[in-house]
Amino acid sequence: MNKKINKIGVMTSGGDAPGMNAAIRSVVRTCAYHNIECVGIYRGYEGMMEGDFKTLTARSVNHIIHTGGTVLKSARSEEFRTIEGRKKAHSYLIKENIDALVLIGGDGTFTGGLIFNEEFNFPVMGIPGTIDNDIFGTNFTIGYDTAINTVVEAIDKIRDTASSHKRLFFVEVMGRDVGHIALNAGVGAGAEEILIPEEDLGLDRLVESLKRSKASGKSSSIVVVAEGDKIGKNVFELKDYIDENMPEYDVRVTVLGHIQRGGSPTCFDRVLASRMGVKAVESLLDGKSNYMVGILDNKIELTALEKAVKGKTEINLELLRVSDIMTT
Ligand code: F6P
């Protein structure tokens, strides 16, 4: 029989994402609702290995639902990859009488949680928080909606100056391995071309597309490039190529970078985070472990953590086609 859960630890780890605070708030308040204790673990696995803990009550999380970043701070930990590091973390959890963990983060966070569970049989539950939307088992990760809205707002502004000067802009957006941000924000901002890691269009097709665009009467263009796009080494190399091969274009580059990770979460992310936090705590109280909470067809569902880590999200092919048609 599973040990009764009286105290839950919650932490955020990996790249922060808007809406993480709303998720923390939800976890803390769901614990309070069920009369169990909640402990905040600071700086992800780094803080877990140092016993950097603080008891959180329902009132500790007042007025954070609308804030970006994470009040628990975050980190990417090398030491937790070692058994010595994980043993240290485990001993602090035992000392603090923590019975289960809610891990808010991405696949690195969940991989750490899986290993930890395997080694110490410690109950863990994941909540997907990353702007990349690259986690299997959920249609949306917390932070993604805010990030694409930030990108669209930025591109709208770039469009003003691009069209005033008749320029071509390469706009690099985040997404090391996936093109969800690029594709969705690109369609939303009316980009002329979208370059994503999942589809290697090649330089020739890009040049062809830009030529067609010019011939059709467009005087300025926006090309959205995902960080992990495979054409060229980086966005500056793309600019150099176009400078050399299409001198008729006046090219500029904007790298949106970490502004995509900040800001007040959208209503969608706040609601998603609130729903996921409730499900995470109640699933642990039901004796479940080693799952990730996700949203599938607008229902909050559990997916085995291992599947969430190993599975690959797929790019929306219909959206890719819409994008192609829109570039006519
Ligand atoms: O995983 C989220 C993410 O924002 C990626 O899109 C990006 O490639 C990476 O984190 C940047 O990480 P860091 O903040 O460590 O530079």
XYZ file of C-alpha atoms and ligand atoms in Angstrom:
344
model
C 0.000 0.000 0.000
C 1.188 3.532 -0.785
C 2.341 5.679 2.124
C -0.190 8.374 3.048
C 0.797 11.765 1.684
C 0.891 14.550 4.260
C 3.407 16.913 2.740
C 4.096 17.801 -0.887
C 7.173 19.584 -2.219
C 6.801 21.786 -5.290
C 9.547 23.167 -7.484
C 10.209 24.789 -10.856
C 13.194 23.734 -12.908
C 14.792 24.362 -16.304
C 13.858 27.382 -18.419
C 11.232 29.482 -16.669
C 7.914 30.076 -18.410
C 5.085 32.569 -17.844
C 2.358 30.827 -15.867
C 4.707 28.890 -13.610
C 3.638 31.118 -10.714
C -0.001 30.368 -11.433
C 0.898 26.650 -11.301
C 2.746 27.052 -7.987
C -0.239 28.937 -6.581
C -2.570 26.186 -7.692
C -0.440 23.420 -6.160
C -0.128 25.303 -2.856
C -3.829 26.112 -2.626
C -4.918 22.604 -3.588
C -2.733 21.277 -0.767
C -4.322 23.783 1.626
C -7.796 22.791 0.404
C -7.039 19.151 1.231
C -5.415 20.067 4.566
C -1.963 18.855 3.709
C 1.303 20.749 3.958
C 3.148 22.225 1.021
C 6.838 23.079 0.847
C 8.418 25.250 -1.822
C 11.770 23.977 -3.069
C 13.901 26.844 -4.361
C 16.116 26.783 -7.509
C 14.903 23.413 -8.745
C 17.134 20.394 -8.171
C 19.981 22.714 -7.039
C 17.930 23.860 -4.055
C 16.706 20.323 -3.389
C 20.316 19.209 -2.931
C 20.903 22.052 -0.441
C 17.647 21.785 1.508
C 16.580 25.239 0.321
C 12.954 24.775 1.401
C 10.168 27.013 2.715
C 6.714 26.103 3.959
C 4.053 27.683 1.768
C 0.525 28.406 2.940
C -2.445 29.520 0.876
C -1.517 33.114 1.758
C 2.116 32.728 0.647
C 0.952 32.698 -2.951
C -1.236 35.809 -2.892
C -0.925 38.066 -5.950
C 1.368 35.921 -8.041
C -1.097 34.549 -10.612
C -0.405 37.446 -12.973
C 3.377 37.550 -12.649
C 5.980 36.120 -15.009
C 9.089 34.176 -14.001
C 8.935 31.883 -10.997
C 8.841 32.911 -7.343
C 10.584 29.613 -6.525
C 13.430 30.498 -8.943
C 14.806 27.981 -11.382
C 18.075 26.338 -12.372
C 19.545 23.738 -14.685
C 21.537 21.391 -12.447
C 24.603 19.370 -13.412
C 25.120 17.877 -9.941
C 21.667 16.282 -9.866
C 22.791 14.175 -12.837
C 25.113 12.342 -10.423
C 23.986 9.696 -7.908
C 25.793 11.610 -5.124
C 23.724 14.696 -5.919
C 20.471 12.744 -5.951
C 21.318 11.051 -2.630
C 21.864 14.471 -1.076
C 18.510 15.664 -2.406
C 16.767 12.544 -1.107
C 18.191 12.939 2.394
C 16.928 16.538 2.586
C 13.442 15.479 1.472
C 13.348 12.748 4.138
C 14.615 15.155 6.803
C 11.843 17.600 5.901
C 9.218 14.773 5.869
C 8.263 15.501 2.275
C 6.251 12.574 0.885
C 5.858 13.496 -2.790
C 6.986 16.018 -5.384
C 5.295 18.178 -7.993
C 7.855 19.047 -10.668
C 7.067 21.984 -12.928
C 9.309 22.124 -15.999
C 10.230 20.456 -19.263
C 11.734 17.164 -20.360
C 15.038 17.684 -18.482
C 13.078 18.215 -15.266
C 10.982 15.109 -15.901
C 13.994 12.957 -16.767
C 15.503 13.910 -13.396
C 12.205 13.056 -11.691
C 11.987 9.659 -13.390
C 15.483 8.630 -12.326
C 14.833 9.905 -8.796
C 11.630 7.887 -8.587
C 13.361 4.778 -9.883
C 16.209 5.050 -7.369
C 14.278 6.038 -4.247
C 10.706 5.007 -5.066
C 9.752 8.625 -4.381
C 6.305 9.718 -5.707
C 6.590 12.369 -8.437
C 4.089 14.190 -10.625
C 5.048 16.464 -13.524
C 3.434 19.660 -14.779
C 4.659 20.796 -18.218
C 6.000 24.343 -18.000
C 8.035 25.500 -20.996
C 7.468 28.042 -23.740
C 8.560 25.497 -26.378
C 5.357 23.368 -26.311
C 7.537 20.348 -27.015
C 6.214 17.880 -24.437
C 4.412 14.736 -25.488
C 1.099 14.081 -23.699
C -0.248 17.606 -23.726
C -1.606 19.847 -26.452
C -0.251 22.873 -24.604
C 2.532 23.513 -22.119
C 2.297 26.361 -19.602
C 3.934 29.493 -21.020
C 3.569 28.665 -24.692
C 0.458 30.769 -25.288
C 2.039 33.797 -23.605
C 5.243 33.341 -25.608
C 3.514 33.199 -29.005
C 1.528 36.301 -28.137
C 4.748 38.080 -27.161
C 6.273 37.064 -30.501
C 3.255 38.226 -32.496
C 3.305 41.596 -30.729
C 7.016 41.996 -31.463
C 6.644 41.033 -35.129
C 3.747 43.468 -35.559
C 6.163 46.200 -34.477
C 8.935 44.939 -36.732
C 6.434 44.918 -39.606
C 5.935 48.692 -39.173
C 9.590 49.475 -39.687
C 10.077 46.729 -42.309
C 7.364 48.138 -44.523
C 8.491 51.752 -43.982
C 11.972 50.876 -45.289
C 10.966 48.119 -47.717
C 13.196 45.685 -45.875
C 13.443 41.958 -45.376
C 13.632 40.932 -41.714
C 14.772 37.596 -40.379
C 13.210 37.236 -36.940
C 14.683 34.465 -34.814
C 12.390 32.969 -32.200
C 13.052 30.359 -29.496
C 12.705 26.646 -30.062
C 15.977 24.695 -29.992
C 14.516 21.489 -31.358
C 10.973 22.335 -32.359
C 9.162 24.894 -34.486
C 5.880 25.318 -32.609
C 6.548 28.925 -31.628
C 7.822 29.829 -35.101
C 4.944 28.183 -36.939
C 2.086 29.466 -34.811
C 3.420 32.960 -34.205
C 4.535 33.113 -37.850
C 1.036 32.389 -39.125
C -0.439 34.730 -36.506
C 1.860 37.575 -37.541
C 1.414 36.954 -41.265
C 5.057 36.037 -41.929
C 6.032 35.536 -45.564
C 8.124 32.465 -44.748
C 8.573 30.294 -41.659
C 11.666 28.165 -41.139
C 11.385 25.330 -38.624
C 13.663 22.428 -37.625
C 11.062 19.819 -38.605
C 11.078 20.842 -42.292
C 14.406 21.516 -43.941
C 13.253 23.730 -46.797
C 16.756 24.435 -48.010
C 18.202 27.729 -49.163
C 17.016 27.359 -52.758
C 13.403 27.165 -51.753
C 13.861 30.217 -49.507
C 15.345 32.208 -52.371
C 12.580 31.060 -54.711
C 9.959 32.045 -52.189
C 11.482 35.496 -51.673
C 11.675 36.033 -55.433
C 8.017 35.070 -55.799
C 7.133 37.392 -52.967
C 8.915 40.319 -54.615
C 7.422 39.517 -58.045
C 3.938 39.463 -56.542
C 4.352 43.068 -55.471
C 5.367 42.736 -51.829
C 7.901 45.362 -50.859
C 8.817 44.098 -47.392
C 9.008 40.626 -45.922
C 9.195 38.908 -42.555
C 10.839 35.499 -42.319
C 10.384 33.814 -38.942
C 13.230 31.446 -38.116
C 13.121 28.938 -35.249
C 16.348 28.844 -33.230
C 16.846 25.187 -34.179
C 16.217 25.619 -37.902
C 18.563 23.497 -39.970
C 19.218 25.830 -42.918
C 22.540 27.502 -42.283
C 24.324 27.738 -38.953
C 22.275 30.610 -37.655
C 20.077 33.490 -38.669
C 23.047 35.771 -39.406
C 24.355 33.255 -41.902
C 20.982 33.390 -43.620
C 21.278 37.157 -43.869
C 24.780 36.845 -45.376
C 23.479 34.393 -47.952
C 20.618 36.659 -49.020
C 22.932 39.711 -49.033
C 25.189 37.872 -51.472
C 22.566 36.236 -53.634
C 19.726 38.733 -53.627
C 21.310 42.196 -53.447
C 17.924 43.716 -54.274
C 16.951 43.032 -50.663
C 17.943 45.253 -47.722
C 18.155 42.651 -44.939
C 17.997 43.050 -41.171
C 18.021 40.497 -38.339
C 16.154 40.588 -35.022
C 16.760 37.914 -32.404
C 13.844 38.058 -29.973
C 15.663 35.947 -27.359
C 14.633 35.864 -23.728
C 11.875 38.468 -23.936
C 9.833 35.471 -25.115
C 10.182 33.902 -21.678
C 9.024 36.906 -19.657
C 5.889 38.889 -19.029
C 2.507 38.458 -17.477
C 0.888 35.149 -18.485
C -2.160 35.184 -20.751
C -5.536 34.142 -19.350
C -5.152 30.843 -21.209
C -1.884 30.045 -19.416
C -3.273 31.062 -16.020
C -6.320 28.829 -16.392
C -4.245 25.947 -17.761
C -1.786 26.231 -14.859
C -4.613 26.361 -12.306
C -6.247 23.250 -13.746
C -2.980 21.339 -13.934
C -1.964 22.181 -10.355
C -5.241 20.808 -8.972
C -4.910 17.610 -10.986
C -1.256 17.102 -9.974
C -1.928 17.307 -6.237
C -5.154 15.298 -6.335
C -3.492 12.564 -8.410
C -0.708 12.235 -5.833
C -3.317 12.078 -3.060
C -5.045 9.312 -5.048
C -1.819 7.314 -4.824
C -0.653 7.947 -8.383
C 2.971 8.621 -9.210
C 5.257 8.934 -12.220
C 2.767 10.775 -14.395
C 2.645 14.115 -16.119
C -0.516 16.193 -16.134
C -1.477 17.373 -19.611
C -4.359 18.866 -21.527
C -5.699 16.753 -24.394
C -8.816 17.864 -26.276
C -9.506 20.312 -23.456
C -9.532 17.562 -20.826
C -6.925 17.361 -18.084
C -5.340 13.919 -18.426
C -2.372 11.966 -17.091
C 0.403 10.538 -19.269
C 3.133 8.240 -17.970
C 6.173 10.420 -17.257
C 8.354 8.083 -19.275
C 6.131 8.514 -22.335
C 6.109 12.278 -21.852
C 9.905 12.270 -21.867
C 10.422 9.849 -24.741
C 7.519 10.815 -27.022
C 7.964 13.461 -29.687
C 5.450 16.181 -30.399
C 4.489 16.613 -34.026
C 4.237 19.781 -35.980
C 0.734 20.707 -37.110
C 0.796 19.843 -40.813
C -2.464 21.629 -41.486
C -0.938 24.830 -40.123
C 2.094 24.318 -42.317
C -0.232 24.170 -45.338
C -2.141 27.254 -44.169
C 1.182 29.053 -43.894
C 2.097 28.008 -47.453
C -1.225 29.227 -48.816
C -0.944 32.506 -46.927
C 2.405 33.247 -48.541
C 0.731 33.369 -51.976
O 13.489 25.416 -23.278
C 13.097 26.732 -23.219
C 14.082 27.635 -23.889
O 13.589 28.945 -23.766
C 14.401 27.301 -25.341
O 13.437 27.751 -26.262
C 15.728 27.991 -25.524
O 16.444 27.386 -26.559
C 16.397 27.774 -24.187
O 15.342 27.597 -23.251
C 17.319 28.867 -23.749
O 17.914 28.487 -22.553
P 18.797 29.438 -21.616
O 17.861 30.335 -20.882
O 19.498 28.496 -20.722
O 19.695 30.209 -22.531
